PDB file of N, CA and C in Angstrom:
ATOM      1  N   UNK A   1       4.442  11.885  -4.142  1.00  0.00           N
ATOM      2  CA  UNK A   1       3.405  11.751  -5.128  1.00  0.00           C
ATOM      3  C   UNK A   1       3.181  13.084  -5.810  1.00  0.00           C
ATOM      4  N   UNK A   2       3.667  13.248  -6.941  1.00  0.00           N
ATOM      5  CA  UNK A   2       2.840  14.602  -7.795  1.00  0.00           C
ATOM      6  C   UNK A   2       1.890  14.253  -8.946  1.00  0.00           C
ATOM      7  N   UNK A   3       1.914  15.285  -9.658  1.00  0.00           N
ATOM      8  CA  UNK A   3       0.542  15.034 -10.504  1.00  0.00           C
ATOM      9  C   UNK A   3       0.829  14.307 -11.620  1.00  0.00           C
ATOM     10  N   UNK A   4      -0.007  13.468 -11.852  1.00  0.00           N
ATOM     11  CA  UNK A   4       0.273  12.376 -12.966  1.00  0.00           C
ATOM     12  C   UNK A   4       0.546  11.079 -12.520  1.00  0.00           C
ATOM     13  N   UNK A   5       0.818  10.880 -11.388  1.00  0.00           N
ATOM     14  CA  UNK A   5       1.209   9.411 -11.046  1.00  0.00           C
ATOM     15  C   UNK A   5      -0.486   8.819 -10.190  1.00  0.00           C
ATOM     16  N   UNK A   6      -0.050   7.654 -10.720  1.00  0.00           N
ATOM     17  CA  UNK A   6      -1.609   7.281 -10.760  1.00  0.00           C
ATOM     18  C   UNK A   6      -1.812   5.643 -10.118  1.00  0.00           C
ATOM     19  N   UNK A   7      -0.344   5.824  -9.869  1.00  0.00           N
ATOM     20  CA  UNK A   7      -0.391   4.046  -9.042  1.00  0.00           C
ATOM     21  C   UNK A   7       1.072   4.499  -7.997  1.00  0.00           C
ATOM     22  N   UNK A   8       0.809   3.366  -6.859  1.00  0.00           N
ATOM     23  CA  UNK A   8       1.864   3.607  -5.934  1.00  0.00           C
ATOM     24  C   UNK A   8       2.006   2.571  -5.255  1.00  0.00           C
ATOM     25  N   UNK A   9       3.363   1.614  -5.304  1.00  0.00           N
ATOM     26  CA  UNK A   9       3.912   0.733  -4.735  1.00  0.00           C
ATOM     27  C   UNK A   9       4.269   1.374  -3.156  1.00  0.00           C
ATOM     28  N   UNK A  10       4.033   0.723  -2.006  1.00  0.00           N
ATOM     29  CA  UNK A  10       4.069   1.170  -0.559  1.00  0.00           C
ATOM     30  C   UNK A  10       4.544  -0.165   0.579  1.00  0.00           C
ATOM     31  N   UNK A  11       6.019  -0.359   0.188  1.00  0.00           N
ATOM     32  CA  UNK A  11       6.586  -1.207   1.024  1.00  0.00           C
ATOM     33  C   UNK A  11       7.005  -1.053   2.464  1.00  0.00           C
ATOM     34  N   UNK A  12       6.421  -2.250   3.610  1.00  0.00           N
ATOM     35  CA  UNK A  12       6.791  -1.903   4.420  1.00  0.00           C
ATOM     36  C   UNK A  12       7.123  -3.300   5.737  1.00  0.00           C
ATOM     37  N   UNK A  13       7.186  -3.220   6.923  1.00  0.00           N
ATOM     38  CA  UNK A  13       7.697  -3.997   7.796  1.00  0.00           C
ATOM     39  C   UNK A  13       6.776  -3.788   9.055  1.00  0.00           C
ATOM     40  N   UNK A  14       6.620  -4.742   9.624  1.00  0.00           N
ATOM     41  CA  UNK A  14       6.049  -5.112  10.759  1.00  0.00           C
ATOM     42  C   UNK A  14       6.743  -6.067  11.891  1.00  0.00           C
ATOM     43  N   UNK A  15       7.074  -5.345  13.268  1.00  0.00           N
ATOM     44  CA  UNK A  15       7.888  -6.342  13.862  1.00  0.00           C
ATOM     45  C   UNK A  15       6.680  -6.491  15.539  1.00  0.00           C
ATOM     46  N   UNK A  16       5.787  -7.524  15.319  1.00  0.00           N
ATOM     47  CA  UNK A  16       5.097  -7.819  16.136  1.00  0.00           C
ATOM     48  C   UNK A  16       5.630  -7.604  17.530  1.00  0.00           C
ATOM     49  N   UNK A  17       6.635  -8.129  17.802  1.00  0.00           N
ATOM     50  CA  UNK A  17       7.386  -8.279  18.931  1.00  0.00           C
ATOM     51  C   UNK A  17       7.037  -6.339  19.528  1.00  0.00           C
ATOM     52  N   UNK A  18       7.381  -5.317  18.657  1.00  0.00           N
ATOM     53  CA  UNK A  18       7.147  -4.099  19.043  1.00  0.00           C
ATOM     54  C   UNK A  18       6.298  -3.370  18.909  1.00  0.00           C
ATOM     55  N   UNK A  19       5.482  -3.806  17.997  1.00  0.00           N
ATOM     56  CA  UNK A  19       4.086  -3.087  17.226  1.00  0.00           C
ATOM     57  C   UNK A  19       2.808  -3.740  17.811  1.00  0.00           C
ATOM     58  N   UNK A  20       3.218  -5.017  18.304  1.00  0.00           N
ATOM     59  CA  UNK A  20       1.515  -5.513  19.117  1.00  0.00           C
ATOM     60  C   UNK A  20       1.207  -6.463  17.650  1.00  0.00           C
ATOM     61  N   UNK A  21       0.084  -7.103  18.131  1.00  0.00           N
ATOM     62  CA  UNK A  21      -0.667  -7.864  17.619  1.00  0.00           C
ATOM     63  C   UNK A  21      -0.715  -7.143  15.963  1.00  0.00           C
ATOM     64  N   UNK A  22      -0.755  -8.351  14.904  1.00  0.00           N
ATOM     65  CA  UNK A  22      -0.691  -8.329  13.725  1.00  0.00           C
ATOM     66  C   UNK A  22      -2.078  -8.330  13.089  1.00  0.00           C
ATOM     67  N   UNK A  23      -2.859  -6.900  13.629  1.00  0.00           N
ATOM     68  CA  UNK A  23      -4.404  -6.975  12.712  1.00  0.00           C
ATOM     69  C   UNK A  23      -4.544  -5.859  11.791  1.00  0.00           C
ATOM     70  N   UNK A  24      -3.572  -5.253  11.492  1.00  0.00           N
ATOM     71  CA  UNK A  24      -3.405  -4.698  10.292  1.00  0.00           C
ATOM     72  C   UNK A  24      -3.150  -5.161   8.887  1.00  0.00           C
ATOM     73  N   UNK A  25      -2.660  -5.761   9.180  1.00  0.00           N
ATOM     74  CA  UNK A  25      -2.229  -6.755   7.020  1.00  0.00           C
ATOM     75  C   UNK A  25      -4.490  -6.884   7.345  1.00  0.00           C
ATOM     76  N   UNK A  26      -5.067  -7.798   7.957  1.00  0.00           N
ATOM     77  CA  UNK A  26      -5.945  -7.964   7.948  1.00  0.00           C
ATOM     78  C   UNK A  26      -6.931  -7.051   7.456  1.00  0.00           C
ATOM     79  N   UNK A  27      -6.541  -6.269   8.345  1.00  0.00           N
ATOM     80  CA  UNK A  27      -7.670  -4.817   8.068  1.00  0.00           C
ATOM     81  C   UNK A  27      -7.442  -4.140   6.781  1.00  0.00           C
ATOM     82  N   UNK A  28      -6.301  -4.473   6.227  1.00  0.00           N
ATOM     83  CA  UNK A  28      -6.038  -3.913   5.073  1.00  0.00           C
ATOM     84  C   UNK A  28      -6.222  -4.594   3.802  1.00  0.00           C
ATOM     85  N   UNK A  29      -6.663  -6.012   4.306  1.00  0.00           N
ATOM     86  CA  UNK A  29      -7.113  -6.903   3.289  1.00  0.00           C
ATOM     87  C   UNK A  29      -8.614  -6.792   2.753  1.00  0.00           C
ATOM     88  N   UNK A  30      -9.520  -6.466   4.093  1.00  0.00           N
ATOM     89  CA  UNK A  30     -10.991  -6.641   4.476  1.00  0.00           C
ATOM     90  C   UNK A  30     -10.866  -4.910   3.351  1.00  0.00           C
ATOM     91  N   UNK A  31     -10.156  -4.106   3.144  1.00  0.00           N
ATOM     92  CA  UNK A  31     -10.671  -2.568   2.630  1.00  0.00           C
ATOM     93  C   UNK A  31     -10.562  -3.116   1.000  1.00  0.00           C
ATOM     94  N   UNK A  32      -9.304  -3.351   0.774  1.00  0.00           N
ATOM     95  CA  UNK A  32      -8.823  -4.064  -0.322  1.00  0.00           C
ATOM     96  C   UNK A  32     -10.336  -4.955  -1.475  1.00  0.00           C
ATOM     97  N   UNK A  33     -10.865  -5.783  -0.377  1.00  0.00           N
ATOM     98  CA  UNK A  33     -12.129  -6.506  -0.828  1.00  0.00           C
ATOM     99  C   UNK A  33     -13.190  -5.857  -1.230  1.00  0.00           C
ATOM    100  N   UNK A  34     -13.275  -4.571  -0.513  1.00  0.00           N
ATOM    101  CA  UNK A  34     -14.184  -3.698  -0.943  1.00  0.00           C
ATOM    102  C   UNK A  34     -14.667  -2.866  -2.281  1.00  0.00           C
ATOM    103  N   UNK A  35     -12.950  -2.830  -2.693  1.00  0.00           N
ATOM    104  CA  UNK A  35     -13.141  -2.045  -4.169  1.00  0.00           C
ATOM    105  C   UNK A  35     -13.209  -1.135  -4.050  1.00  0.00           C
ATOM    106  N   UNK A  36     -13.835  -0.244  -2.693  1.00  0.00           N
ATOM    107  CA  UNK A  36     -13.686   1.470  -2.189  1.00  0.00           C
ATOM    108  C   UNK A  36     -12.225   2.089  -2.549  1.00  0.00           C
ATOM    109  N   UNK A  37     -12.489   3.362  -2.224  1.00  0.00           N
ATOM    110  CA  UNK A  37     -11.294   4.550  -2.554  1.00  0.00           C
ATOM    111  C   UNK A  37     -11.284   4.884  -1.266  1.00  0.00           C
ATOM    112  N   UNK A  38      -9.968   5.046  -0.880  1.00  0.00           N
ATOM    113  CA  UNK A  38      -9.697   5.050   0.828  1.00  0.00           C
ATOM    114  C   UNK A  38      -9.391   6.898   0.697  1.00  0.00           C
ATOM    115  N   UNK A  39      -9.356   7.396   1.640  1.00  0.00           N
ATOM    116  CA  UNK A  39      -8.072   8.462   1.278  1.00  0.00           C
ATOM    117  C   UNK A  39      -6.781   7.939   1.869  1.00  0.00           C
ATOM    118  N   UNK A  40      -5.560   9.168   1.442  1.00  0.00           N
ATOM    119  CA  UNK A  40      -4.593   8.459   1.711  1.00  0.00           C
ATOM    120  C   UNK A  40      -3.797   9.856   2.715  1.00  0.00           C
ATOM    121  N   UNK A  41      -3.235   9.679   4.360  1.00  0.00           N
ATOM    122  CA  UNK A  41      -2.841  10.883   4.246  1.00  0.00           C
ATOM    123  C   UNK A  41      -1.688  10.942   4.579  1.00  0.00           C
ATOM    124  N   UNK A  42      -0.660  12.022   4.759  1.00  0.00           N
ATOM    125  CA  UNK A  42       0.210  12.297   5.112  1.00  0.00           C
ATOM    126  C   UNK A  42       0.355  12.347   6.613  1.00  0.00           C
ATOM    127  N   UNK A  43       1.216  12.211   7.266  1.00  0.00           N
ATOM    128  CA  UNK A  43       1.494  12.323   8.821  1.00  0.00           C
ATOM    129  C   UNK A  43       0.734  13.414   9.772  1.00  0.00           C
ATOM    130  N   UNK A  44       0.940  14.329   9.044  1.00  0.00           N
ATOM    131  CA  UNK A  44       0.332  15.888   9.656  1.00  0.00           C
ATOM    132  C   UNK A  44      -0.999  16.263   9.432  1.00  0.00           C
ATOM    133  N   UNK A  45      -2.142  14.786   8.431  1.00  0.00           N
ATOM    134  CA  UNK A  45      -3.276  14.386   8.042  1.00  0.00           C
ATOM    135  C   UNK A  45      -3.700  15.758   7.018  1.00  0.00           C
ATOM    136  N   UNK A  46      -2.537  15.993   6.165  1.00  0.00           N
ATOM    137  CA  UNK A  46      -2.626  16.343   4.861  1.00  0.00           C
ATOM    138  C   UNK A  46      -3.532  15.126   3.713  1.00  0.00           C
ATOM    139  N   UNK A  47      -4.327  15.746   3.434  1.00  0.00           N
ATOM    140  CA  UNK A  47      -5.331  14.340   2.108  1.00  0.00           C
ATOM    141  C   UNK A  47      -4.296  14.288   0.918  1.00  0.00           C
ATOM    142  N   UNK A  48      -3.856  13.409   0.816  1.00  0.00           N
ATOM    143  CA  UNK A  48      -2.833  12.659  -0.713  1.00  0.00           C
ATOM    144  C   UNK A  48      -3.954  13.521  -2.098  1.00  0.00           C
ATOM    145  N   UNK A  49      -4.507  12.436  -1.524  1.00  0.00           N
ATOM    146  CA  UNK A  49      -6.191  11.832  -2.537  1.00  0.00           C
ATOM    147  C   UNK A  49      -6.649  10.843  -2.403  1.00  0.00           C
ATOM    148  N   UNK A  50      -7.641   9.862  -3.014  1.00  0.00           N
ATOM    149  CA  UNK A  50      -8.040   8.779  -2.597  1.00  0.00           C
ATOM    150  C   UNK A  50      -7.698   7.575  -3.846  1.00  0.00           C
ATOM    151  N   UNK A  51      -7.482   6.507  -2.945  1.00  0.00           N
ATOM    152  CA  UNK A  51      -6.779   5.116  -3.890  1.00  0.00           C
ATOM    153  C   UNK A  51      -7.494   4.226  -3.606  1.00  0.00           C
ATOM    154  N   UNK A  52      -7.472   2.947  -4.627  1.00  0.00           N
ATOM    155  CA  UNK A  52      -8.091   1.974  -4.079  1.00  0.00           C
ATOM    156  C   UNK A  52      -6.906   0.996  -4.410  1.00  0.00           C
ATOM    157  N   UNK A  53      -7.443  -0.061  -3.074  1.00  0.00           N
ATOM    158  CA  UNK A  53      -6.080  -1.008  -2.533  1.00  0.00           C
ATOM    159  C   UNK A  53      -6.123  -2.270  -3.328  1.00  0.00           C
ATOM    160  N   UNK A  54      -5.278  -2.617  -4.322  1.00  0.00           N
ATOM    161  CA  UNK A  54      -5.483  -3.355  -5.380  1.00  0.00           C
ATOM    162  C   UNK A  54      -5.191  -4.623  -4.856  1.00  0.00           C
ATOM    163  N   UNK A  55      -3.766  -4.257  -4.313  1.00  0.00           N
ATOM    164  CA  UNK A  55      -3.207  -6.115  -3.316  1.00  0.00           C
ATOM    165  C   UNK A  55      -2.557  -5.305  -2.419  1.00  0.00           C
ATOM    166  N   UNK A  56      -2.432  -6.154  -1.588  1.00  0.00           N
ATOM    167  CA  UNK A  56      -1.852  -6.646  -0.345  1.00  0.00           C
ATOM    168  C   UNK A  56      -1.160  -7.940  -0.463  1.00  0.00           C
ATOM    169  N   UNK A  57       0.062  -7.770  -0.405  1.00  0.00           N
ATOM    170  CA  UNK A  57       1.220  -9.221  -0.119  1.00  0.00           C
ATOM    171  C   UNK A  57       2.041  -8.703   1.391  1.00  0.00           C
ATOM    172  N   UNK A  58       2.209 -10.445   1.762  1.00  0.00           N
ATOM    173  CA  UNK A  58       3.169 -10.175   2.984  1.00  0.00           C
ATOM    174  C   UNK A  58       3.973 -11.333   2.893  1.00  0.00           C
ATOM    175  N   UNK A  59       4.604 -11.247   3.737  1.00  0.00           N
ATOM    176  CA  UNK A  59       6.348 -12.407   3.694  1.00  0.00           C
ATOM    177  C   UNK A  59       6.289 -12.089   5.419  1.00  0.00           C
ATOM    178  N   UNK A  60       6.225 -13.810   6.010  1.00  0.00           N
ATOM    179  CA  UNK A  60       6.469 -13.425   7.439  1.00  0.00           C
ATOM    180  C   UNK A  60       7.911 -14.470   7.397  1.00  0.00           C
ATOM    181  N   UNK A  61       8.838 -13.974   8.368  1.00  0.00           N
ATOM    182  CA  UNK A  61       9.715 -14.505   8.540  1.00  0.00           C
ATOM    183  C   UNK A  61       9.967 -14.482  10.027  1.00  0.00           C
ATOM    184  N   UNK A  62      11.369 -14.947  10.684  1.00  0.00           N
ATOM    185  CA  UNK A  62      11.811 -14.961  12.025  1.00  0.00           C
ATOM    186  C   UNK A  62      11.171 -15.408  12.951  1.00  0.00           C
ATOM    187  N   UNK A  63      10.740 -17.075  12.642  1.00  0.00           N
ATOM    188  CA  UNK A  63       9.682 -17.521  13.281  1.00  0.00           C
ATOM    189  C   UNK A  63       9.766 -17.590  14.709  1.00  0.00           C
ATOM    190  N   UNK A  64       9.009 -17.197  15.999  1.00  0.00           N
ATOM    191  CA  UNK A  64       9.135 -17.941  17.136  1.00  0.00           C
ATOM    192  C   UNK A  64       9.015 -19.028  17.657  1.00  0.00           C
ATOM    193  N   UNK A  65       8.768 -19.667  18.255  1.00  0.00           N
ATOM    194  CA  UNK A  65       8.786 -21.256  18.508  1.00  0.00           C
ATOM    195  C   UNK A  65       7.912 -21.933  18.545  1.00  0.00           C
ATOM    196  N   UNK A  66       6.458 -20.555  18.510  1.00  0.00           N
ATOM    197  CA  UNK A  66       5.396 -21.449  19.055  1.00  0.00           C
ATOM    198  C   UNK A  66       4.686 -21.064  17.462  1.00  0.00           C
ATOM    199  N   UNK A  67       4.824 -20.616  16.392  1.00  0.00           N
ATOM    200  CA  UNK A  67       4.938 -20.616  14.872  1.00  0.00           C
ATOM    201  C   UNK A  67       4.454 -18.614  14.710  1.00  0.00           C
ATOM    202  N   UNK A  68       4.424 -17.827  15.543  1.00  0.00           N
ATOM    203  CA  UNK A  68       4.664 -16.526  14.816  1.00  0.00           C
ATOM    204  C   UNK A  68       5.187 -15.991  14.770  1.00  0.00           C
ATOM    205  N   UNK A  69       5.044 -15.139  14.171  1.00  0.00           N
ATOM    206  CA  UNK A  69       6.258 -14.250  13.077  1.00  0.00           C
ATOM    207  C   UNK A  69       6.982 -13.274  13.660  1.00  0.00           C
ATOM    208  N   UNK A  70       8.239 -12.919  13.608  1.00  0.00           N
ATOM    209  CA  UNK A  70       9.069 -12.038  14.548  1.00  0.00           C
ATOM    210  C   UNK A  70       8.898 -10.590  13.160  1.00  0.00           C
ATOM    211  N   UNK A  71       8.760 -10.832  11.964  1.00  0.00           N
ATOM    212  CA  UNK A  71       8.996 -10.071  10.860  1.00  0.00           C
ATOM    213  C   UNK A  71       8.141 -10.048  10.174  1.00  0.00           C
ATOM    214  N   UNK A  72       7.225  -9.231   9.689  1.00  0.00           N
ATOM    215  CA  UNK A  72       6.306  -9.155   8.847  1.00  0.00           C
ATOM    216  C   UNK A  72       6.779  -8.179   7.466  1.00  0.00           C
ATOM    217  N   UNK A  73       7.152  -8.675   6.106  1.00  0.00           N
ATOM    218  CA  UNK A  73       7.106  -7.288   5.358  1.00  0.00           C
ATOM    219  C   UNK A  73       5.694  -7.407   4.400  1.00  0.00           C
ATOM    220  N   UNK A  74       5.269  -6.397   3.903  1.00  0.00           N
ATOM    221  CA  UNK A  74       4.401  -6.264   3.175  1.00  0.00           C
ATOM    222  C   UNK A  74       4.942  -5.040   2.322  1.00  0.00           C
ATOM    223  N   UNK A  75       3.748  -5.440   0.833  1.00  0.00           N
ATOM    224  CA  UNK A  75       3.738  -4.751   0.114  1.00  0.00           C
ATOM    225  C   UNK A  75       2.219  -4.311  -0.465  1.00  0.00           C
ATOM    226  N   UNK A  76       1.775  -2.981  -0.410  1.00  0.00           N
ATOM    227  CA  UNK A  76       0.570  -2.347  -0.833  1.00  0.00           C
ATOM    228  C   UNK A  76       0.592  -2.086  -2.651  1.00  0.00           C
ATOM    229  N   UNK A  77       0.140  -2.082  -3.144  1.00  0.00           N
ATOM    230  CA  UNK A  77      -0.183  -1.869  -4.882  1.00  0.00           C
ATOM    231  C   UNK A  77      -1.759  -0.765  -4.451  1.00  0.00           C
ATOM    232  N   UNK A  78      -1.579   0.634  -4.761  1.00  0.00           N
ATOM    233  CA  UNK A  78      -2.935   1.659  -5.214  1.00  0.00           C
ATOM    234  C   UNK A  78      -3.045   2.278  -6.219  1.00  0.00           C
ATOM    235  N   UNK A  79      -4.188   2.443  -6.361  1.00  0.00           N
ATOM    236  CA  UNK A  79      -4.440   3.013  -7.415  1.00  0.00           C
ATOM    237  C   UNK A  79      -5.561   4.750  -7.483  1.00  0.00           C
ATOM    238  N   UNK A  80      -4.483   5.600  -7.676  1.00  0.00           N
ATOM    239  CA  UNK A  80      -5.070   6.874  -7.375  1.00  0.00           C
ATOM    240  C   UNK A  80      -7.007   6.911  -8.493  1.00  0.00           C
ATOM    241  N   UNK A  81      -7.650   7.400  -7.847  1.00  0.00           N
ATOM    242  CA  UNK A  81      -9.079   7.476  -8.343  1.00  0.00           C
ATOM    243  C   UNK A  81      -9.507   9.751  -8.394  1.00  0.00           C
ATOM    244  N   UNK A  82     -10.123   9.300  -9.269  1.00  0.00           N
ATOM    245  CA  UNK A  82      -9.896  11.349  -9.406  1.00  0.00           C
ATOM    246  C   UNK A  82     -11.018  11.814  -7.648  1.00  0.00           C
ATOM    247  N   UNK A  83     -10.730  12.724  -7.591  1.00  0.00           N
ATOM    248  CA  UNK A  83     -11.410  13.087  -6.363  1.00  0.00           C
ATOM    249  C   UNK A  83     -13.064  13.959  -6.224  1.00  0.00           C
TER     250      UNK A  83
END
């Protein structure tokens, strides 16, 4: 992210089977509803800046037998807000 970019597509994957229970897409839906500016950080909890979470999409696939999902991908849409 450098200066001037002001939206950010953030694709990613979820494989329940290794990650545990699937309450993140959730939690990220419930912030999303809010209309708030999250911050955003880097690994080493460097501050990005702050975005607000426009959508949330997911695609579950690799069903198990008893109907959940072996594969979760999602995709985030933000939108940088001045700080």
């Amino acid at each position: 992210l450098g200066p001037g970019v002001d939206s950010v597509s953030l694709p990613g994957v979820l494989m329940p089977e290794l990650t545990g229970p699937n309450t993140s897409i959730q939690q990220l839906r419930e912030m999303a509803a809010t209309g708030d500016a999250f911050p955003m950080l880097e690994s080493n909890g460097t501050v990005i800046g702050k975005f607000i979470l426009r959508s949330v999409e997911e695609r579950k696939s690799n069903f198990l037998p008893g109907g959940g999902a072996r594969r979760i991908e999602f995709a985030l849409e933000l939108e940088r807000v001045a700080d």
